[in-house]
CSV table of N, CA and C in Angstrom, one decimal:
chain,number,residue,atom,x,y,z
F,152,MET,N,13.0,20.0,-18.6
F,152,MET,CA,14.0,19.4,-17.9
F,152,MET,C,13.3,18.5,-16.4
F,153,VAL,N,14.6,17.9,-16.3
F,153,VAL,CA,14.6,16.7,-15.3
F,153,VAL,C,14.8,17.3,-14.3
F,154,SER,N,14.1,17.1,-13.1
F,154,SER,CA,13.9,17.5,-11.8
F,154,SER,C,15.1,17.3,-11.6
F,155,THR,N,15.9,17.7,-10.4
F,155,THR,CA,17.0,17.1,-9.6
F,155,THR,C,16.2,16.1,-8.6
F,156,PRO,N,16.7,14.4,-8.7
F,156,PRO,CA,16.1,13.3,-8.2
F,156,PRO,C,16.3,13.2,-6.9
F,157,HIS,N,15.1,12.8,-5.7
F,157,HIS,CA,14.7,13.0,-4.3
F,157,HIS,C,16.1,12.2,-3.7
F,158,ALA,N,16.7,12.6,-2.6
F,158,ALA,CA,18.2,12.1,-1.9
F,158,ALA,C,17.9,10.7,-1.9
F,159,THR,N,16.6,10.3,-1.7
F,159,THR,CA,16.8,8.8,-1.4
F,159,THR,C,16.7,8.2,-2.8
F,160,LEU,N,16.1,9.0,-3.9
F,160,LEU,CA,15.9,7.8,-5.4
F,160,LEU,C,17.4,8.5,-6.4
F,161,ALA,N,18.1,8.8,-5.9
F,161,ALA,CA,19.9,9.0,-6.3
F,161,ALA,C,20.8,7.6,-6.0
F,162,PRO,N,20.6,7.4,-4.7
F,162,PRO,CA,20.8,5.9,-5.2
F,162,PRO,C,20.5,4.7,-6.0
F,163,LEU,N,19.0,4.6,-5.8
F,163,LEU,CA,18.2,3.5,-6.3
F,163,LEU,C,19.0,3.7,-7.7
F,164,LEU,N,18.4,5.2,-8.1
F,164,LEU,CA,18.8,5.4,-9.8
F,164,LEU,C,20.4,5.0,-10.5
F,165,ALA,N,21.2,4.8,-9.4
F,165,ALA,CA,22.4,4.5,-9.3
F,165,ALA,C,22.3,3.3,-9.5
F,166,ARG,N,22.3,2.7,-8.9
F,166,ARG,CA,22.2,0.8,-8.7
F,166,ARG,C,21.0,0.4,-9.6
F,167,HIS,N,20.4,0.8,-10.3
F,167,HIS,CA,19.4,-0.1,-11.5
F,167,HIS,C,19.4,1.1,-12.6
F,168,ALA,N,20.4,1.6,-13.1
F,168,ALA,CA,20.9,2.5,-13.9
F,168,ALA,C,21.2,1.8,-14.9
F,169,GLY,N,20.2,1.9,-16.5
F,169,GLY,CA,20.7,0.9,-17.8
F,169,GLY,C,19.1,-0.2,-17.8
F,170,ARG,N,19.0,-0.3,-16.5
F,170,ARG,CA,18.5,-2.1,-16.1
F,170,ARG,C,17.0,-1.9,-17.1
F,171,ALA,N,16.2,-1.8,-17.6
F,171,ALA,CA,15.4,-1.5,-17.8
F,171,ALA,C,14.1,-2.5,-17.0
F,172,HIS,N,14.6,-3.8,-17.1
F,172,HIS,CA,13.9,-5.1,-16.9
F,172,HIS,C,14.1,-4.3,-14.6
F,173,GLU,N,14.3,-4.1,-14.5
F,173,GLU,CA,15.0,-3.6,-13.0
F,173,GLU,C,13.4,-2.4,-12.5
F,174,LEU,N,12.7,-2.2,-13.2
F,174,LEU,CA,12.0,-1.1,-13.3
F,174,LEU,C,11.0,-1.4,-12.1
F,175,LEU,N,10.8,-2.9,-11.8
F,175,LEU,CA,9.6,-3.8,-10.5
F,175,LEU,C,10.4,-3.2,-9.2
F,176,PRO,N,11.6,-4.2,-9.3
F,176,PRO,CA,12.4,-3.7,-7.5
F,176,PRO,C,12.6,-2.4,-7.5
F,177,LEU,N,13.4,-1.5,-8.3
F,177,LEU,CA,13.6,0.5,-8.0
F,177,LEU,C,12.2,1.1,-7.4
F,178,LEU,N,11.1,0.2,-8.1
F,178,LEU,CA,9.5,0.7,-7.4
F,178,LEU,C,9.2,0.9,-6.0
F,179,HIS,N,9.6,-0.9,-6.1
F,179,HIS,CA,9.1,-0.9,-4.6
F,179,HIS,C,10.3,-0.6,-3.2
F,180,ALA,N,11.5,-0.8,-4.3
F,180,ALA,CA,12.3,0.0,-3.3
F,180,ALA,C,11.9,1.7,-2.6
F,181,LEU,N,11.9,1.7,-3.8
F,181,LEU,CA,11.5,3.5,-3.4
F,181,LEU,C,10.4,3.6,-2.6
F,182,GLN,N,9.0,3.0,-3.0
F,182,GLN,CA,7.9,3.3,-2.1
F,182,GLN,C,8.3,2.8,-0.8
F,183,ASP,N,8.9,1.6,-0.5
F,183,ASP,CA,9.1,1.3,0.7
F,183,ASP,C,10.0,2.0,1.2
F,184,SER,N,10.9,3.3,0.6
F,184,SER,CA,11.6,4.2,2.0
F,184,SER,C,10.7,5.2,1.8
F,185,GLU,N,10.1,5.5,0.9
F,185,GLU,CA,9.3,7.4,1.0
F,185,GLU,C,7.9,6.9,1.5
F,186,GLY,N,7.1,5.9,1.0
F,186,GLY,CA,6.1,5.4,1.3
F,186,GLY,C,5.1,5.6,-0.3
F,187,TYR,N,6.0,5.6,-0.7
F,187,TYR,CA,4.9,6.5,-2.2
F,187,TYR,C,5.9,6.6,-3.3
F,188,VAL,N,5.5,6.8,-4.5
F,188,VAL,CA,6.5,6.8,-5.6
F,188,VAL,C,5.8,8.3,-6.1
F,189,ASP,N,6.6,9.4,-6.1
F,189,ASP,CA,6.4,10.7,-6.7
F,189,ASP,C,6.0,10.8,-7.9
F,190,PRO,N,4.9,10.7,-8.5
F,190,PRO,CA,5.2,11.1,-10.0
F,190,PRO,C,5.9,12.5,-10.4
F,191,ALA,N,6.2,13.0,-9.9
F,191,ALA,CA,7.6,14.0,-10.4
F,191,ALA,C,8.6,12.9,-10.6
F,192,HIS,N,8.7,11.9,-10.0
F,192,HIS,CA,10.1,11.4,-10.1
F,192,HIS,C,9.9,10.1,-11.6
F,193,VAL,N,8.9,10.0,-11.9
F,193,VAL,CA,9.0,9.2,-13.2
F,193,VAL,C,10.0,9.8,-14.3
F,194,PRO,N,10.4,11.2,-14.6
F,194,PRO,CA,11.3,11.4,-15.8
F,194,PRO,C,12.9,10.8,-15.4
F,195,ALA,N,12.8,11.1,-14.2
F,195,ALA,CA,14.7,11.0,-14.0
F,195,ALA,C,14.7,9.1,-14.1
F,196,ILE,N,13.1,8.4,-12.8
F,196,ILE,CA,13.8,7.1,-13.4
F,196,ILE,C,13.7,6.6,-14.9
F,197,ALA,N,12.6,7.3,-15.9
F,197,ALA,CA,12.5,7.2,-17.0
F,197,ALA,C,14.1,7.5,-17.6
F,198,ALA,N,14.3,8.3,-17.3
F,198,ALA,CA,15.9,8.1,-18.1
F,198,ALA,C,16.7,7.4,-17.7
F,199,ALA,N,17.0,7.3,-16.5
F,199,ALA,CA,17.9,6.3,-15.8
F,199,ALA,C,17.8,4.3,-16.5
F,200,LEU,N,16.2,4.6,-16.6
F,200,LEU,CA,16.5,3.5,-17.2
F,200,LEU,C,16.4,3.1,-18.7
F,201,ASN,N,16.7,4.1,-19.2
F,201,ASN,CA,16.2,3.8,-20.4
F,201,ASN,C,14.7,3.7,-21.1
F,202,LEU,N,13.4,4.1,-20.5
F,202,LEU,CA,12.2,3.9,-20.6
F,202,LEU,C,11.9,5.1,-21.1
F,203,SER,N,10.3,5.4,-21.5
F,203,SER,CA,10.1,6.3,-21.8
F,203,SER,C,9.0,6.8,-20.4
F,204,ARG,N,8.4,7.9,-20.1
F,204,ARG,CA,7.7,8.5,-19.6
F,204,ARG,C,6.5,8.0,-18.9
F,205,ALA,N,5.7,7.0,-20.4
F,205,ALA,CA,4.9,6.5,-20.1
F,205,ALA,C,4.8,5.2,-19.9
F,206,GLU,N,5.9,4.6,-20.2
F,206,GLU,CA,6.1,3.1,-19.7
F,206,GLU,C,6.0,3.3,-18.1
F,207,VAL,N,7.1,3.7,-17.5
F,207,VAL,CA,6.8,4.2,-16.5
F,207,VAL,C,6.1,4.5,-15.6
F,208,HIS,N,5.4,5.8,-15.9
F,208,HIS,CA,3.8,6.1,-15.6
F,208,HIS,C,3.0,4.7,-15.5
F,209,GLY,N,2.7,4.1,-17.0
F,209,GLY,CA,1.9,2.6,-17.0
F,209,GLY,C,2.3,1.7,-15.7
F,210,VAL,N,3.2,1.3,-15.8
F,210,VAL,CA,3.6,0.4,-14.6
F,210,VAL,C,3.1,0.8,-13.4
F,211,ILE,N,3.3,2.3,-12.4
F,211,ILE,CA,2.6,2.6,-11.7
F,211,ILE,C,1.8,2.5,-11.7
F,212,THR,N,1.4,2.9,-12.3
F,212,THR,CA,-0.5,2.9,-12.7
F,212,THR,C,-1.2,1.4,-12.6
F,213,PHE,N,-0.6,0.6,-13.5
F,213,PHE,CA,-1.3,-0.6,-13.6
F,213,PHE,C,-1.2,-1.2,-12.0
F,214,TYR,N,-0.2,-1.5,-11.6
F,214,TYR,CA,0.0,-2.2,-9.7
F,214,TYR,C,-0.8,-1.4,-9.0
F,215,HIS,N,-1.8,-2.0,-8.6
F,215,HIS,CA,-2.3,-1.2,-7.6
F,215,HIS,C,-1.8,-1.0,-6.5
F,216,HIS,N,-0.7,-1.9,-5.8
F,216,HIS,CA,0.2,-1.5,-5.2
F,216,HIS,C,0.9,-0.4,-4.7
F,217,PHE,N,1.3,-0.1,-5.9
F,217,PHE,CA,2.2,1.3,-5.5
F,217,PHE,C,1.1,2.4,-6.0
F,218,ARG,N,1.3,3.7,-4.7
F,218,ARG,CA,0.7,4.8,-4.2
F,218,ARG,C,1.5,5.8,-5.3
F,219,THR,N,0.4,6.9,-5.4
F,219,THR,CA,1.1,8.1,-5.9
F,219,THR,C,1.3,9.0,-5.1
F,220,ALA,N,0.8,9.3,-3.8
F,220,ALA,CA,0.8,10.2,-2.8
F,220,ALA,C,0.9,9.5,-1.4
F,221,PRO,N,1.4,10.4,-0.6
F,221,PRO,CA,1.7,9.6,0.6
F,221,PRO,C,0.5,9.2,1.3
F,222,PRO,N,0.8,7.6,2.1
F,222,PRO,CA,-0.1,6.9,2.5
F,222,PRO,C,-0.5,7.6,3.5
F,223,PRO,N,-2.0,7.6,4.2
F,223,PRO,CA,-2.8,8.3,5.4
F,223,PRO,C,-1.7,7.6,6.3
F,224,ALA,N,-2.1,7.7,7.7
F,224,ALA,CA,-1.3,7.6,9.2
F,224,ALA,C,-1.6,5.8,9.5
F,225,THR,N,-2.7,5.2,9.0
F,225,THR,CA,-2.9,4.1,9.3
F,225,THR,C,-3.5,3.5,7.8
F,226,VAL,N,-2.7,2.8,7.7
F,226,VAL,CA,-3.8,1.7,6.7
F,226,VAL,C,-4.1,0.4,6.7
F,227,VAL,N,-5.1,0.2,6.3
F,227,VAL,CA,-5.8,-0.6,6.8
F,227,VAL,C,-6.3,-1.9,5.3
F,228,GLN,N,-6.0,-2.9,5.2
F,228,GLN,CA,-5.9,-3.7,3.8
F,228,GLN,C,-6.9,-5.2,4.8
F,229,VAL,N,-7.9,-5.1,3.6
F,229,VAL,CA,-8.7,-6.2,4.3
F,229,VAL,C,-8.9,-7.2,3.2
F,230,CYS,N,-8.5,-8.7,3.4
F,230,CYS,CA,-8.3,-9.4,2.5
F,230,CYS,C,-9.9,-10.1,1.7
F,231,ARG,N,-10.3,-9.9,0.7
F,231,ARG,CA,-11.6,-10.4,-0.2
F,231,ARG,C,-11.5,-11.0,-1.0
F,232,ALA,N,-10.5,-12.2,-0.8
F,232,ALA,CA,-10.6,-13.1,-1.5
F,232,ALA,C,-11.5,-14.2,-1.0
F,233,GLU,N,-11.3,-15.8,-1.9
F,233,GLU,CA,-12.3,-16.2,-1.1
F,233,GLU,C,-12.8,-17.1,0.0
F,234,ALA,N,-11.9,-17.3,0.6
F,234,ALA,CA,-11.6,-18.2,2.3
F,234,ALA,C,-11.9,-17.0,2.8
F,235,CYS,N,-11.7,-15.6,3.1
F,235,CYS,CA,-12.0,-14.7,3.9
F,235,CYS,C,-13.6,-14.5,3.5
F,236,ARG,N,-13.8,-14.4,2.5
F,236,ARG,CA,-15.4,-14.5,1.9
F,236,ARG,C,-16.5,-15.4,2.5
F,237,SER,N,-16.3,-16.2,2.7
F,237,SER,CA,-16.5,-17.5,3.0
F,237,SER,C,-16.8,-17.6,4.2
F,238,ARG,N,-15.6,-16.9,5.1
F,238,ARG,CA,-15.9,-16.6,6.9
F,238,ARG,C,-15.9,-15.3,7.0
F,239,ASP,N,-17.3,-14.8,6.7
F,239,ASP,CA,-18.0,-13.3,7.1
F,239,ASP,C,-17.4,-12.5,6.5
F,240,GLY,N,-15.9,-12.5,5.9
F,240,GLY,CA,-15.2,-11.3,5.0
F,240,GLY,C,-16.0,-9.8,4.9
F,241,GLU,N,-16.9,-10.0,3.7
F,241,GLU,CA,-17.3,-9.0,3.8
F,241,GLU,C,-18.3,-8.7,4.9
F,242,ALA,N,-18.7,-9.2,5.4
F,242,ALA,CA,-19.2,-8.4,6.4
F,242,ALA,C,-18.7,-7.6,7.3
F,243,LEU,N,-17.0,-8.6,7.3
F,243,LEU,CA,-15.8,-7.2,8.2
F,243,LEU,C,-15.4,-6.2,7.5
F,244,VAL,N,-15.7,-6.5,5.8
F,244,VAL,CA,-15.5,-5.1,5.1
F,244,VAL,C,-16.3,-4.3,5.4
F,245,ALA,N,-17.6,-4.3,5.3
F,245,ALA,CA,-18.6,-3.7,5.9
F,245,ALA,C,-18.8,-2.9,6.9
F,246,HIS,N,-18.2,-3.7,8.4
F,246,HIS,CA,-18.0,-3.3,9.6
F,246,HIS,C,-16.5,-2.3,9.5
F,247,VAL,N,-15.3,-2.2,8.9
F,247,VAL,CA,-14.2,-1.9,8.6
F,247,VAL,C,-14.9,-0.1,7.8
F,248,GLU,N,-15.5,-0.3,6.7
F,248,GLU,CA,-15.9,0.8,6.3
F,248,GLU,C,-16.6,1.8,7.2
F,249,ALA,N,-17.8,1.2,8.3
F,249,ALA,CA,-18.5,1.9,8.7
F,249,ALA,C,-17.4,2.6,10.0
F,250,CYS,N,-17.2,1.8,10.1
F,250,CYS,CA,-16.2,2.2,11.6
F,250,CYS,C,-15.2,3.1,11.1
F,251,THR,N,-14.6,2.8,9.9
F,251,THR,CA,-13.5,4.2,9.9
F,251,THR,C,-14.0,5.2,9.0
F,252,GLY,N,-15.1,5.0,8.2
F,252,GLY,CA,-15.8,6.2,7.7
F,252,GLY,C,-15.1,6.3,6.5
F,253,ALA,N,-14.0,5.1,5.9
F,253,ALA,CA,-13.4,5.3,4.6
F,253,ALA,C,-14.0,4.1,3.7
F,254,ARG,N,-14.4,4.1,2.5
F,254,ARG,CA,-14.7,3.3,1.9
F,254,ARG,C,-13.3,2.6,1.2
F,255,VAL,N,-13.5,1.2,1.0
F,255,VAL,CA,-12.6,0.6,0.5
F,255,VAL,C,-12.1,1.1,-1.0
F,256,ASP,N,-10.7,0.9,-1.1
F,256,ASP,CA,-10.1,1.5,-1.8
F,256,ASP,C,-10.7,2.8,-2.7
F,257,GLY,N,-11.0,3.8,-1.6
F,257,GLY,CA,-11.3,5.3,-2.1
F,257,GLY,C,-10.3,6.0,-0.9
F,258,ALA,N,-10.9,7.3,-0.8
F,258,ALA,CA,-10.0,8.3,-0.1
F,258,ALA,C,-10.7,8.4,1.3
F,259,PRO,N,-9.0,8.0,2.1
F,259,PRO,CA,-8.9,8.0,3.3
F,259,PRO,C,-9.8,8.9,4.3
F,260,ARG,N,-10.1,8.4,5.2
F,260,ARG,CA,-10.9,9.6,5.6
F,260,ARG,C,-10.7,9.5,7.4
F,261,GLY,N,-10.3,10.4,7.9
F,261,GLY,CA,-9.8,10.7,9.3
F,261,GLY,C,-8.3,10.1,9.7
F,262,GLY,N,-7.6,10.3,8.0
F,262,GLY,CA,-6.1,9.8,8.5
F,262,GLY,C,-6.2,8.2,8.4
F,263,VAL,N,-7.3,7.2,8.0
F,263,VAL,CA,-7.2,6.6,7.9
F,263,VAL,C,-7.8,5.8,6.6
F,264,GLY,N,-6.7,5.0,5.8
F,264,GLY,CA,-7.9,4.6,4.5
F,264,GLY,C,-7.3,3.0,4.8
F,265,VAL,N,-8.5,2.7,3.9
F,265,VAL,CA,-8.6,1.2,3.8
F,265,VAL,C,-8.7,0.6,2.0
F,266,GLU,N,-7.9,-0.4,2.1
F,266,GLU,CA,-7.5,-1.1,0.6
F,266,GLU,C,-8.2,-2.6,0.7
F,267,SER,N,-8.6,-3.1,-0.7
F,267,SER,CA,-8.8,-4.7,-0.9
F,267,SER,C,-7.3,-5.3,-0.9
F,268,VAL,N,-7.0,-6.6,-0.7
F,268,VAL,CA,-6.2,-7.2,-0.8
F,268,VAL,C,-6.6,-8.3,-1.6
F,269,TYR,N,-6.3,-9.2,-2.0
F,269,TYR,CA,-7.1,-10.4,-2.4
F,269,TYR,C,-5.2,-11.5,-1.7
F,270,CYS,N,-5.8,-12.3,-1.0
F,270,CYS,CA,-5.1,-13.2,0.1
F,270,CYS,C,-4.0,-12.7,0.4
F,271,LEU,N,-4.0,-12.8,2.2
F,271,LEU,CA,-3.0,-12.4,2.5
F,271,LEU,C,-2.4,-14.0,3.1
F,272,GLY,N,-2.7,-14.9,3.0
F,272,GLY,CA,-1.9,-16.1,3.2
F,272,GLY,C,-2.3,-17.0,4.4
F,273,GLN,N,-3.6,-16.4,4.7
F,273,GLN,CA,-4.3,-17.0,6.0
F,273,GLN,C,-5.4,-17.5,5.8
F,274,CYS,N,-5.7,-18.4,4.8
F,274,CYS,CA,-7.2,-18.6,4.3
F,274,CYS,C,-7.3,-19.7,5.6
F,275,ALA,N,-7.0,-20.4,6.5
F,275,ALA,CA,-7.2,-21.2,7.4
F,275,ALA,C,-7.7,-20.7,8.9
F,276,LEU,N,-7.2,-19.5,8.7
F,276,LEU,CA,-7.4,-18.3,9.7
F,276,LEU,C,-8.4,-17.5,8.9
F,277,SER,N,-9.0,-17.4,8.2
F,277,SER,CA,-10.0,-16.3,8.0
F,277,SER,C,-10.7,-15.6,8.5
F,278,PRO,N,-11.5,-14.7,8.8
F,278,PRO,CA,-10.8,-13.4,7.9
F,278,PRO,C,-9.4,-12.3,8.3
F,279,ALA,N,-9.0,-12.4,7.5
F,279,ALA,CA,-8.0,-11.7,7.5
F,279,ALA,C,-7.4,-10.2,7.4
F,280,VAL,N,-7.0,-9.9,8.2
F,280,VAL,CA,-6.3,-7.9,7.7
F,280,VAL,C,-5.2,-7.7,7.6
F,281,THR,N,-4.5,-6.6,7.4
F,281,THR,CA,-3.0,-5.7,7.7
F,281,THR,C,-3.5,-4.8,8.1
F,282,ILE,N,-2.9,-4.1,9.6
F,282,ILE,CA,-3.2,-2.9,9.8
F,282,ILE,C,-2.0,-2.3,10.2
F,283,ASN,N,-1.3,-1.1,9.2
F,283,ASN,CA,0.1,-0.6,9.0
F,283,ASN,C,0.9,-1.9,8.6
F,284,GLY,N,0.7,-2.5,7.6
F,284,GLY,CA,1.9,-3.4,7.8
F,284,GLY,C,1.5,-4.9,8.5
F,285,GLU,N,1.0,-5.4,9.7
F,285,GLU,CA,1.3,-5.9,10.7
F,285,GLU,C,-0.6,-7.1,10.4
F,286,LEU,N,-0.2,-8.1,9.6
F,286,LEU,CA,-1.0,-9.2,9.9
F,286,LEU,C,-1.9,-9.5,10.8
F,287,HIS,N,-3.4,-9.8,10.8
F,287,HIS,CA,-3.9,-10.3,11.5
F,287,HIS,C,-4.8,-11.4,11.1
F,288,ALA,N,-4.9,-12.5,12.0
F,288,ALA,CA,-6.0,-13.4,11.5
F,288,ALA,C,-7.2,-13.9,12.0
F,289,ARG,N,-8.1,-14.2,12.0
F,289,ARG,CA,-9.8,-14.3,12.5
F,289,ARG,C,-10.4,-12.7,13.5
F,290,VAL,N,-10.1,-12.1,12.3
F,290,VAL,CA,-10.6,-10.9,12.9
F,290,VAL,C,-11.7,-10.9,12.7
F,291,SER,N,-12.3,-10.7,13.6
F,291,SER,CA,-13.9,-10.3,14.1
F,291,SER,C,-14.3,-8.8,14.0
F,292,PRO,N,-15.2,-8.3,13.9
F,292,PRO,CA,-15.6,-6.3,14.0
F,292,PRO,C,-15.3,-6.3,15.7
F,293,GLU,N,-15.6,-6.7,16.4
F,293,GLU,CA,-14.5,-6.5,17.8
F,293,GLU,C,-13.4,-6.5,18.0
F,294,ARG,N,-12.9,-7.2,17.3
F,294,ARG,CA,-11.2,-7.7,17.5
F,294,ARG,C,-10.8,-6.3,16.7
F,295,PHE,N,-11.5,-6.2,15.1
F,295,PHE,CA,-10.8,-4.9,14.8
F,295,PHE,C,-11.0,-3.8,15.2
F,296,ASP,N,-12.0,-3.8,15.9
F,296,ASP,CA,-12.6,-2.4,17.3
F,296,ASP,C,-11.1,-2.1,17.6
F,297,ALA,N,-10.7,-3.5,18.0
F,297,ALA,CA,-9.4,-2.9,19.2
F,297,ALA,C,-8.1,-3.1,18.4
F,298,LEU,N,-8.1,-4.0,17.6
F,298,LEU,CA,-6.8,-3.7,16.6
F,298,LEU,C,-6.6,-2.1,16.1
F,299,LEU,N,-7.7,-1.3,15.4
F,299,LEU,CA,-7.9,-0.2,15.2
F,299,LEU,C,-7.5,0.5,16.2
F,300,ALA,N,-8.1,0.9,17.4
F,300,ALA,CA,-7.8,1.5,18.3
F,300,ALA,C,-6.1,2.1,18.5
F,301,GLU,N,-5.9,0.5,18.7
F,301,GLU,CA,-4.0,0.7,18.9
F,301,GLU,C,-3.3,1.0,17.8
F,302,ALA,N,-3.7,0.7,16.6
F,302,ALA,CA,-3.0,1.6,15.6
F,302,ALA,C,-3.3,2.8,15.6
F,303,VAL,N,-4.2,3.2,16.1
F,303,VAL,CA,-4.8,4.8,15.7
F,303,VAL,C,-3.9,5.1,16.5
F,304,HIS,N,-3.7,5.0,18.1
F,304,HIS,CA,-2.8,5.5,19.0
F,304,HIS,C,-1.7,5.8,19.0
F,305,GLN,N,-1.0,4.3,18.1
F,305,GLN,CA,0.3,4.1,17.7
F,305,GLN,C,1.0,5.8,16.9
F,306,SER,N,-0.1,5.6,16.1
F,306,SER,CA,0.3,6.3,14.5
F,306,SER,C,0.2,8.2,15.4
F,307,GLU,N,-0.8,8.7,16.3
F,307,GLU,CA,-0.9,9.4,16.7
F,307,GLU,C,0.4,9.5,17.5
F,308,GLY,N,0.8,9.1,18.7
F,308,GLY,CA,1.8,8.9,19.1
F,308,GLY,C,3.3,8.9,18.7
F,309,ALA,N,3.3,8.6,17.0
F,309,ALA,CA,4.7,9.0,16.3
F,309,ALA,C,4.4,10.2,16.2
F,310,HIS,N,3.1,11.3,15.8
F,310,HIS,CA,3.6,12.0,15.6
F,310,HIS,C,3.7,13.6,16.5
F,311,VAL,N,3.4,12.7,18.0
F,311,VAL,CA,3.9,13.6,18.9
F,311,VAL,C,5.0,14.7,18.8
């Protein structure tokens, strides 16, 4: 039996109903509004788009962008593409891991998750990171520390 879709999901299903080719836009819209794609919604999404549950699950798990659990309070994305690597990007990755205690693409620690991305479009200004979706270029370890402290402070203030 298909469970009742979450309130955010219902209008998305109505907008994309019967259009299997709109699976990716639907998933992006859902993640943008909820922060993740709840696996419990897969049956409703599949039914609305005339797809199998396996097809929907396959797309969600194939693309690393989609989350299946709520994101941590602070999300750091570190560019690992060639330009950033050539400008000490991997040293920055090591610093980010040491500073946060979280492994890149691993489980979050202390409310901070660290993810790999491959090109943030700042090749001439590398290395680049995003913190909670905000882009930063020419990031040194010292600058990262300041940016992270500000982001953590802001996320703590939002939860007070």
